[in-house]
Amino acid sequence: MKTRIDPLSVAAMVVTVVSISATAPLTAAGSASPLAMAFWRNCLGFAVLGPFLLLLRHRQVVRVARGERALLRREQWRPLVFGFLAATALALHFAAFMTSTRLTSVAMSTALVATQPVWQALIAAGQGARTSRRTWAGLTLSVIGAAAAAGLDIESGGTALLGDLLALAGALAQAGYTALSERSRADVSTPLYSTFTSLVCGTELLLVCWLADIPLTGFDRATQWSLLGLLVLPQLLGLGALNFALGRTSATTMSILLLLETPVAALTAWWLMDQHIKPATIPGLLLIIAGVTIVLTSSNKEKAAAQQDTYHPEIPPYPAHAPYTPQPLPTPSHLTLRHNPEHDPRVDWASYHETPTVKFTYHGAGAFDTMHLRRPHFPEDEPEP
């Protein structure tokens, strides 16, 4: 992918960081229950983006409506089971993270939930993935930074420590959402997966609010403006600018830039809510950001090394381009299958390539935050364009 750093790309990156950074301050500024705000945040996002996603598969929807095919194929049921688990992890992330913004400072909440790549690396290591020393060094820095920053909350007492633990739980839930999505997204289209997980996530949050007798209406004006801001800024504007920026830069670069969410969110909370940052927590927050940056950069290098490990030395390297061998045109009197015993099979292998899957998630976009770039899969009853 060509990287084009032009003024338009820089503007898209700035809009992405600022829009996503508004998530925690807007949640903390509302007076309604965080679970109710999490439900409406997910519900409003689905109401706006759900129909658009379904339009991307309008031909399949028409065939289902006419009874020409089933809504789900047989091979899609098993991936959707993992999609259901991923949506449950997403609901836990919304509930934990949005609640943490009320119990601890916005800076601590955003910094701790930004450790999602750290937990994702630990999940990959638990699954047997090779982890470099650089990654472990980043993990160590993040843990030390989190412990140093949360130590002051332990001394101060109150609900701040509970907010820190909920923010870490939100990061862990988001990492679980990403890991489970990788098991589901291979055989399920993006619109179907996004719509399904959003429906499940919203339904689960609605059920929790109903069981806990949390009111979903009657909000004051400040909460209504907060919900509108959550819909417009991180959900629509942030997601749109993020998708535009990802077409011009790498996912690793955007992930590192999104770590600026912590200072931007802290400044926003100071401006809107007069929420000051404790000077003693700044070194711990910086260590968290540095550790996550190391993990993000090292994971990119590990993927490149893993691709090199798949090279087999007994197979000669592929040619830079497939050699063209002119073949005689068949005549009407001799229409047979062409067979060339001297044809190199590596030419066919070189012509086949598949773009690897790129997973990019952040806590502001809900079920619509996953970029899935891979070789397109066309069903058997639909011709390949």
Short mmCIF file of C-alpha atoms in Angstrom, two decimals:
data_model
loop_
_atom_site.label_atom_id
_atom_site.label_comp_id
_atom_site.label_asym_id
_atom_site.label_seq_id
_atom_site.Cartn_x
_atom_site.Cartn_y
_atom_site.Cartn_z
CA MET A 1 0.00 0.00 0.00
CA LYS A 2 1.32 3.39 -0.97
CA THR A 3 1.60 5.86 1.84
CA ARG A 4 0.62 9.39 0.91
CA ILE A 5 1.23 11.96 3.62
CA ASP A 6 -0.54 15.01 2.23
CA PRO A 7 -2.52 17.75 3.98
CA LEU A 8 -5.77 15.84 3.45
CA SER A 9 -4.35 12.71 5.12
CA VAL A 10 -2.99 14.75 8.03
CA ALA A 11 -6.38 16.40 8.45
CA ALA A 12 -8.08 12.98 8.48
CA MET A 13 -5.66 11.75 11.17
CA VAL A 14 -6.29 14.84 13.30
CA VAL A 15 -10.07 14.45 12.96
CA THR A 16 -9.80 10.76 13.88
CA VAL A 17 -7.77 11.38 17.04
CA VAL A 18 -9.90 14.32 18.21
CA SER A 19 -13.22 12.56 17.49
CA ILE A 20 -12.26 9.33 19.23
CA SER A 21 -10.76 11.24 22.17
CA ALA A 22 -14.19 12.71 22.87
CA THR A 23 -15.58 9.30 23.89
CA ALA A 24 -14.52 9.32 27.55
CA PRO A 25 -15.23 13.03 28.29
CA LEU A 26 -18.70 12.84 26.72
CA THR A 27 -19.51 9.70 28.69
CA ALA A 28 -18.27 11.21 31.94
CA ALA A 29 -20.24 14.43 31.30
CA GLY A 30 -23.59 12.61 31.15
CA SER A 31 -25.70 12.06 34.22
CA ALA A 32 -27.53 8.90 33.11
CA SER A 33 -26.37 5.40 33.95
CA PRO A 34 -23.27 4.37 31.95
CA LEU A 35 -25.04 1.13 30.97
CA ALA A 36 -27.97 3.12 29.57
CA MET A 37 -25.59 5.35 27.65
CA ALA A 38 -23.75 2.26 26.35
CA PHE A 39 -27.04 0.85 25.08
CA TRP A 40 -28.10 4.05 23.33
CA ARG A 41 -24.61 4.54 21.95
CA ASN A 42 -24.73 1.10 20.33
CA CYS A 43 -28.40 1.40 19.33
CA LEU A 44 -28.02 4.79 17.65
CA GLY A 45 -24.89 3.66 15.84
CA PHE A 46 -26.66 0.61 14.49
CA ALA A 47 -29.72 2.63 13.46
CA VAL A 48 -27.51 4.90 11.35
CA LEU A 49 -24.92 2.46 9.99
CA GLY A 50 -26.93 -0.78 9.95
CA PRO A 51 -29.08 0.00 6.89
CA PHE A 52 -25.99 1.25 5.04
CA LEU A 53 -24.14 -1.99 5.75
CA LEU A 54 -27.11 -4.06 4.63
CA LEU A 55 -27.26 -2.13 1.35
CA LEU A 56 -23.80 -3.46 0.54
CA ARG A 57 -25.43 -6.90 0.22
CA HIS A 58 -28.72 -5.77 -1.26
CA ARG A 59 -28.73 -8.57 -3.85
CA GLN A 60 -28.50 -11.20 -1.15
CA VAL A 61 -31.26 -9.46 0.80
CA VAL A 62 -33.51 -9.52 -2.29
CA ARG A 63 -32.85 -13.22 -2.82
CA VAL A 64 -33.66 -13.98 0.79
CA ALA A 65 -36.88 -11.97 0.55
CA ARG A 66 -37.88 -13.89 -2.58
CA GLY A 67 -37.08 -17.22 -0.95
CA GLU A 68 -34.35 -18.06 -3.47
CA ARG A 69 -31.74 -18.71 -0.79
CA ALA A 70 -31.38 -18.94 2.97
CA LEU A 71 -30.28 -16.03 5.13
CA LEU A 72 -27.37 -18.04 6.51
CA ARG A 73 -25.44 -20.80 4.80
CA ARG A 74 -24.48 -23.97 6.57
CA GLU A 75 -20.82 -23.00 6.80
CA GLN A 76 -21.70 -19.66 8.43
CA TRP A 77 -23.35 -21.01 11.57
CA ARG A 78 -20.12 -21.98 13.30
CA PRO A 79 -18.39 -18.61 12.64
CA LEU A 80 -21.45 -16.78 13.94
CA VAL A 81 -21.10 -18.66 17.23
CA PHE A 82 -17.74 -16.95 17.63
CA GLY A 83 -19.43 -13.75 16.47
CA PHE A 84 -21.93 -14.11 19.31
CA LEU A 85 -19.09 -14.51 21.81
CA ALA A 86 -17.30 -11.52 20.25
CA ALA A 87 -20.45 -9.39 20.59
CA THR A 88 -20.69 -10.43 24.24
CA ALA A 89 -17.09 -9.32 24.78
CA LEU A 90 -17.93 -6.05 23.04
CA ALA A 91 -20.89 -5.49 25.36
CA LEU A 92 -18.63 -6.11 28.36
CA HIS A 93 -16.15 -3.62 26.94
CA PHE A 94 -18.81 -0.93 26.58
CA ALA A 95 -20.16 -1.54 30.06
CA ALA A 96 -16.75 -1.63 31.78
CA PHE A 97 -15.12 1.25 29.95
CA MET A 98 -18.05 3.68 30.07
CA THR A 99 -18.57 2.95 33.77
CA SER A 100 -14.89 3.53 34.51
CA THR A 101 -15.11 7.10 33.19
CA ARG A 102 -17.44 7.93 36.10
CA LEU A 103 -15.33 6.30 38.81
CA THR A 104 -11.83 7.41 37.89
CA SER A 105 -10.30 10.25 35.91
CA VAL A 106 -10.70 10.44 32.15
CA ALA A 107 -6.92 10.31 31.70
CA MET A 108 -6.59 7.09 33.69
CA SER A 109 -9.58 5.49 31.99
CA THR A 110 -8.38 6.19 28.46
CA ALA A 111 -4.77 5.25 29.24
CA LEU A 112 -5.71 1.90 30.79
CA VAL A 113 -8.22 0.97 28.10
CA ALA A 114 -5.55 1.80 25.50
CA THR A 115 -3.57 -1.22 26.76
CA GLN A 116 -5.75 -3.43 24.53
CA PRO A 117 -2.77 -4.34 22.26
CA VAL A 118 -0.92 -5.56 25.37
CA TRP A 119 -3.72 -7.97 26.28
CA GLN A 120 -4.07 -9.01 22.66
CA ALA A 121 -0.36 -9.89 22.57
CA LEU A 122 -0.77 -11.94 25.76
CA ILE A 123 -3.73 -13.80 24.23
CA ALA A 124 -1.67 -14.55 21.13
CA ALA A 125 1.21 -15.76 23.31
CA GLY A 126 -1.20 -18.02 25.20
CA GLN A 127 -2.30 -19.50 21.88
CA GLY A 128 1.29 -20.43 21.06
CA ALA A 129 2.33 -17.43 18.98
CA ARG A 130 5.98 -16.49 19.02
CA THR A 131 6.61 -13.39 21.15
CA SER A 132 9.80 -11.38 20.82
CA ARG A 133 11.81 -9.81 23.60
CA ARG A 134 10.80 -6.38 22.33
CA THR A 135 7.15 -7.24 22.86
CA TRP A 136 7.81 -8.50 26.38
CA ALA A 137 9.73 -5.29 27.11
CA GLY A 138 6.70 -3.26 26.00
CA LEU A 139 4.43 -5.41 28.14
CA THR A 140 6.68 -4.83 31.16
CA LEU A 141 6.71 -1.06 30.65
CA SER A 142 2.93 -0.96 30.36
CA VAL A 143 2.46 -2.99 33.53
CA ILE A 144 4.91 -0.81 35.46
CA GLY A 145 3.21 2.33 34.20
CA ALA A 146 -0.27 1.06 35.09
CA ALA A 147 0.90 0.06 38.57
CA ALA A 148 2.59 3.42 39.13
CA ALA A 149 -0.44 5.40 37.98
CA ALA A 150 -2.97 3.28 39.85
CA GLY A 151 -0.89 3.35 43.02
CA LEU A 152 -2.05 6.88 43.74
CA ASP A 153 -5.68 5.79 43.41
CA ILE A 154 -5.02 3.08 45.98
CA GLU A 155 -3.66 5.66 48.40
CA SER A 156 -6.51 8.10 47.82
CA GLY A 157 -9.15 5.38 48.29
CA GLY A 158 -12.72 5.79 47.13
CA THR A 159 -13.96 4.45 43.82
CA ALA A 160 -10.93 5.45 41.74
CA LEU A 161 -9.28 2.04 42.08
CA LEU A 162 -12.51 0.32 41.00
CA GLY A 163 -12.59 2.59 37.95
CA ASP A 164 -9.02 1.62 37.08
CA LEU A 165 -9.86 -2.08 37.32
CA LEU A 166 -12.94 -1.59 35.13
CA ALA A 167 -10.83 0.22 32.52
CA LEU A 168 -8.40 -2.71 32.45
CA ALA A 169 -11.34 -5.09 32.18
CA GLY A 170 -12.60 -3.02 29.22
CA ALA A 171 -9.22 -3.35 27.51
CA LEU A 172 -9.20 -7.11 28.12
CA ALA A 173 -12.76 -7.43 26.76
CA GLN A 174 -11.80 -5.50 23.65
CA ALA A 175 -8.82 -7.79 23.11
CA GLY A 176 -11.15 -10.77 23.45
CA TYR A 177 -13.49 -9.19 20.91
CA THR A 178 -10.64 -8.87 18.42
CA ALA A 179 -9.40 -12.43 19.01
CA LEU A 180 -12.88 -13.92 18.66
CA SER A 181 -13.58 -11.84 15.56
CA GLU A 182 -10.58 -13.41 13.85
CA ARG A 183 -12.28 -16.80 14.23
CA SER A 184 -15.51 -15.52 12.74
CA ARG A 185 -14.62 -13.03 10.02
CA ALA A 186 -12.99 -15.52 7.62
CA ASP A 187 -16.30 -17.04 6.43
CA VAL A 188 -18.79 -14.26 7.17
CA SER A 189 -19.13 -11.07 5.13
CA THR A 190 -18.41 -7.72 6.77
CA PRO A 191 -21.99 -6.35 6.58
CA LEU A 192 -23.48 -9.55 7.99
CA TYR A 193 -20.91 -9.74 10.78
CA SER A 194 -21.20 -6.07 11.74
CA THR A 195 -25.00 -6.18 11.75
CA PHE A 196 -25.13 -9.43 13.72
CA THR A 197 -22.64 -8.39 16.41
CA SER A 198 -24.27 -4.99 16.80
CA LEU A 199 -27.70 -6.54 17.28
CA VAL A 200 -26.37 -9.02 19.84
CA CYS A 201 -24.40 -6.35 21.69
CA GLY A 202 -27.39 -3.98 21.84
CA THR A 203 -29.76 -6.75 22.91
CA GLU A 204 -27.47 -7.84 25.73
CA LEU A 205 -27.06 -4.29 27.00
CA LEU A 206 -30.84 -3.81 26.84
CA LEU A 207 -31.35 -7.02 28.83
CA VAL A 208 -28.88 -5.91 31.49
CA CYS A 209 -30.59 -2.52 31.81
CA TRP A 210 -33.99 -4.23 32.09
CA LEU A 211 -32.81 -6.69 34.76
CA ALA A 212 -31.09 -3.94 36.75
CA ASP A 213 -34.13 -1.65 36.37
CA ILE A 214 -32.02 1.09 34.76
CA PRO A 215 -34.15 3.81 33.13
CA LEU A 216 -33.58 4.30 29.42
CA THR A 217 -35.58 7.49 29.00
CA GLY A 218 -36.10 10.78 30.79
CA PHE A 219 -32.53 12.01 30.40
CA ASP A 220 -31.62 15.60 31.07
CA ARG A 221 -30.37 17.96 28.39
CA ALA A 222 -26.67 17.36 29.19
CA THR A 223 -27.03 13.60 28.73
CA GLN A 224 -28.93 14.05 25.47
CA TRP A 225 -26.16 16.25 24.11
CA SER A 226 -23.59 13.68 25.28
CA LEU A 227 -25.38 10.88 23.41
CA LEU A 228 -25.61 13.02 20.29
CA GLY A 229 -21.92 13.81 20.58
CA LEU A 230 -21.07 10.11 20.96
CA LEU A 231 -23.01 9.36 17.79
CA VAL A 232 -21.61 12.19 15.67
CA LEU A 233 -17.99 12.34 16.85
CA PRO A 234 -16.53 8.85 17.51
CA GLN A 235 -19.20 6.78 15.76
CA LEU A 236 -19.69 8.65 12.48
CA LEU A 237 -17.01 11.30 12.07
CA GLY A 238 -14.25 9.32 13.77
CA LEU A 239 -15.01 6.09 11.92
CA GLY A 240 -15.29 7.83 8.54
CA ALA A 241 -12.02 9.73 9.00
CA LEU A 242 -10.34 6.56 10.26
CA ASN A 243 -11.35 4.56 7.18
CA PHE A 244 -10.14 7.39 4.94
CA ALA A 245 -6.81 7.61 6.75
CA LEU A 246 -6.30 3.83 6.65
CA GLY A 247 -6.42 4.03 2.85
CA ARG A 248 -3.40 6.35 2.91
CA THR A 249 -1.31 5.06 5.82
CA SER A 250 -0.68 1.83 7.68
CA ALA A 251 -2.79 0.45 10.50
CA THR A 252 0.26 0.44 12.80
CA THR A 253 0.78 4.17 12.26
CA MET A 254 -2.85 4.90 13.03
CA SER A 255 -2.74 2.70 16.14
CA ILE A 256 0.23 4.65 17.46
CA LEU A 257 -1.42 7.98 16.65
CA LEU A 258 -4.54 6.91 18.52
CA LEU A 259 -2.43 6.67 21.67
CA LEU A 260 -2.66 10.46 21.66
CA GLU A 261 -6.23 9.89 22.82
CA THR A 262 -5.04 9.91 26.43
CA PRO A 263 -3.59 13.46 26.51
CA VAL A 264 -6.30 14.85 24.19
CA ALA A 265 -9.08 13.32 26.31
CA ALA A 266 -7.42 14.60 29.49
CA LEU A 267 -7.24 18.14 28.08
CA THR A 268 -10.87 17.92 26.96
CA ALA A 269 -11.97 16.78 30.42
CA TRP A 270 -9.98 19.62 31.98
CA TRP A 271 -11.63 22.14 29.63
CA LEU A 272 -15.21 20.84 29.86
CA MET A 273 -15.35 19.38 33.38
CA ASP A 274 -12.47 21.13 35.16
CA GLN A 275 -10.94 17.70 35.82
CA HIS A 276 -7.28 18.16 36.66
CA ILE A 277 -4.51 15.62 36.14
CA LYS A 278 -2.44 14.65 39.14
CA PRO A 279 1.21 15.45 38.34
CA ALA A 280 2.32 12.24 40.06
CA THR A 281 0.34 10.13 37.56
CA ILE A 282 2.01 11.62 34.47
CA PRO A 283 5.12 9.33 34.56
CA GLY A 284 2.92 6.25 34.82
CA LEU A 285 0.72 7.40 31.93
CA LEU A 286 3.79 8.05 29.78
CA LEU A 287 5.12 4.58 30.56
CA ILE A 288 1.80 3.05 29.47
CA ILE A 289 1.89 4.93 26.17
CA ALA A 290 5.55 3.99 25.58
CA GLY A 291 4.93 0.32 26.35
CA VAL A 292 1.91 0.08 24.04
CA THR A 293 3.90 1.81 21.28
CA ILE A 294 6.66 -0.78 21.59
CA VAL A 295 4.12 -3.62 21.45
CA LEU A 296 2.46 -2.17 18.35
CA THR A 297 5.72 -1.66 16.47
CA SER A 298 7.12 -5.06 17.46
CA SER A 299 3.94 -6.88 16.40
CA ASN A 300 4.35 -5.44 12.91
CA LYS A 301 7.90 -6.75 12.73
CA GLU A 302 6.79 -10.16 13.99
CA LYS A 303 4.21 -10.42 11.21
CA ALA A 304 6.87 -9.64 8.63
CA ALA A 305 9.18 -12.25 10.16
CA ALA A 306 6.38 -14.82 10.19
CA GLN A 307 5.83 -14.28 6.48
CA GLN A 308 9.54 -14.88 5.87
CA ASP A 309 9.40 -18.08 7.93
CA THR A 310 6.86 -19.53 5.51
CA TYR A 311 9.52 -19.57 2.78
CA HIS A 312 10.77 -23.07 2.02
CA PRO A 313 14.42 -23.20 0.88
CA GLU A 314 13.90 -26.34 -1.20
CA ILE A 315 11.54 -24.43 -3.50
CA PRO A 316 13.30 -21.97 -5.80
CA PRO A 317 12.17 -18.35 -5.48
CA TYR A 318 9.31 -17.22 -7.64
CA PRO A 319 10.11 -15.08 -10.67
CA ALA A 320 9.51 -11.39 -10.39
CA HIS A 321 6.86 -11.70 -13.05
CA ALA A 322 5.29 -14.67 -14.72
CA PRO A 323 7.09 -15.37 -18.01
CA TYR A 324 4.89 -15.16 -21.06
CA THR A 325 5.11 -18.05 -23.48
CA PRO A 326 3.20 -17.46 -26.71
CA GLN A 327 0.88 -20.30 -27.58
CA PRO A 328 -0.59 -21.05 -31.00
CA LEU A 329 -4.22 -20.22 -31.45
CA PRO A 330 -6.49 -23.27 -31.67
CA THR A 331 -8.09 -23.97 -35.01
CA PRO A 332 -11.70 -25.11 -35.43
CA SER A 333 -10.54 -28.52 -36.56
CA HIS A 334 -8.33 -29.04 -33.51
CA LEU A 335 -10.02 -27.90 -30.30
CA THR A 336 -8.24 -29.77 -27.52
CA LEU A 337 -7.08 -28.95 -24.05
CA ARG A 338 -3.72 -27.27 -24.04
CA HIS A 339 -1.07 -29.29 -22.23
CA ASN A 340 2.50 -28.18 -21.95
CA PRO A 341 4.72 -30.67 -20.10
CA GLU A 342 7.44 -28.03 -19.80
CA HIS A 343 5.14 -25.51 -18.11
CA ASP A 344 6.51 -24.35 -14.77
CA PRO A 345 3.80 -24.75 -12.08
CA ARG A 346 5.37 -21.91 -10.13
CA VAL A 347 3.94 -19.54 -12.71
CA ASP A 348 0.45 -20.46 -11.54
CA TRP A 349 1.47 -20.15 -7.91
CA ALA A 350 2.98 -16.72 -8.52
CA SER A 351 -0.25 -15.51 -10.08
CA TYR A 352 -2.21 -16.36 -6.90
CA HIS A 353 -1.90 -14.06 -3.96
CA GLU A 354 -4.12 -13.20 -1.05
CA THR A 355 -3.97 -10.04 0.98
CA PRO A 356 -3.59 -10.83 4.69
CA THR A 357 -6.31 -9.96 7.13
CA VAL A 358 -5.80 -6.65 8.91
CA LYS A 359 -7.62 -6.17 12.19
CA PHE A 360 -7.91 -2.65 13.48
CA THR A 361 -10.21 -1.88 16.39
CA TYR A 362 -10.72 0.89 18.88
CA HIS A 363 -13.20 1.34 21.69
CA GLY A 364 -15.06 4.19 20.06
CA ALA A 365 -16.63 2.47 17.05
CA GLY A 366 -18.48 -0.49 18.51
CA ALA A 367 -19.29 -3.33 16.17
CA PHE A 368 -18.36 -1.31 13.09
CA ASP A 369 -14.71 -0.78 13.99
CA THR A 370 -13.12 -3.72 12.19
CA MET A 371 -11.36 -3.36 8.87
CA HIS A 372 -11.26 -6.66 7.00
CA LEU A 373 -8.98 -6.62 3.97
CA ARG A 374 -8.69 -9.99 2.29
CA ARG A 375 -9.28 -11.74 -1.00
CA PRO A 376 -13.01 -11.38 -1.77
CA HIS A 377 -15.12 -14.48 -1.28
CA PHE A 378 -17.93 -15.00 -3.77
CA PRO A 379 -20.71 -17.49 -2.96
CA GLU A 380 -21.35 -20.33 -5.32
CA ASP A 381 -24.60 -18.85 -6.60
CA GLU A 382 -23.11 -15.44 -7.31
CA PRO A 383 -20.79 -14.95 -10.28
CA GLU A 384 -17.44 -13.33 -9.68
CA PRO A 385 -17.38 -9.80 -11.21
#
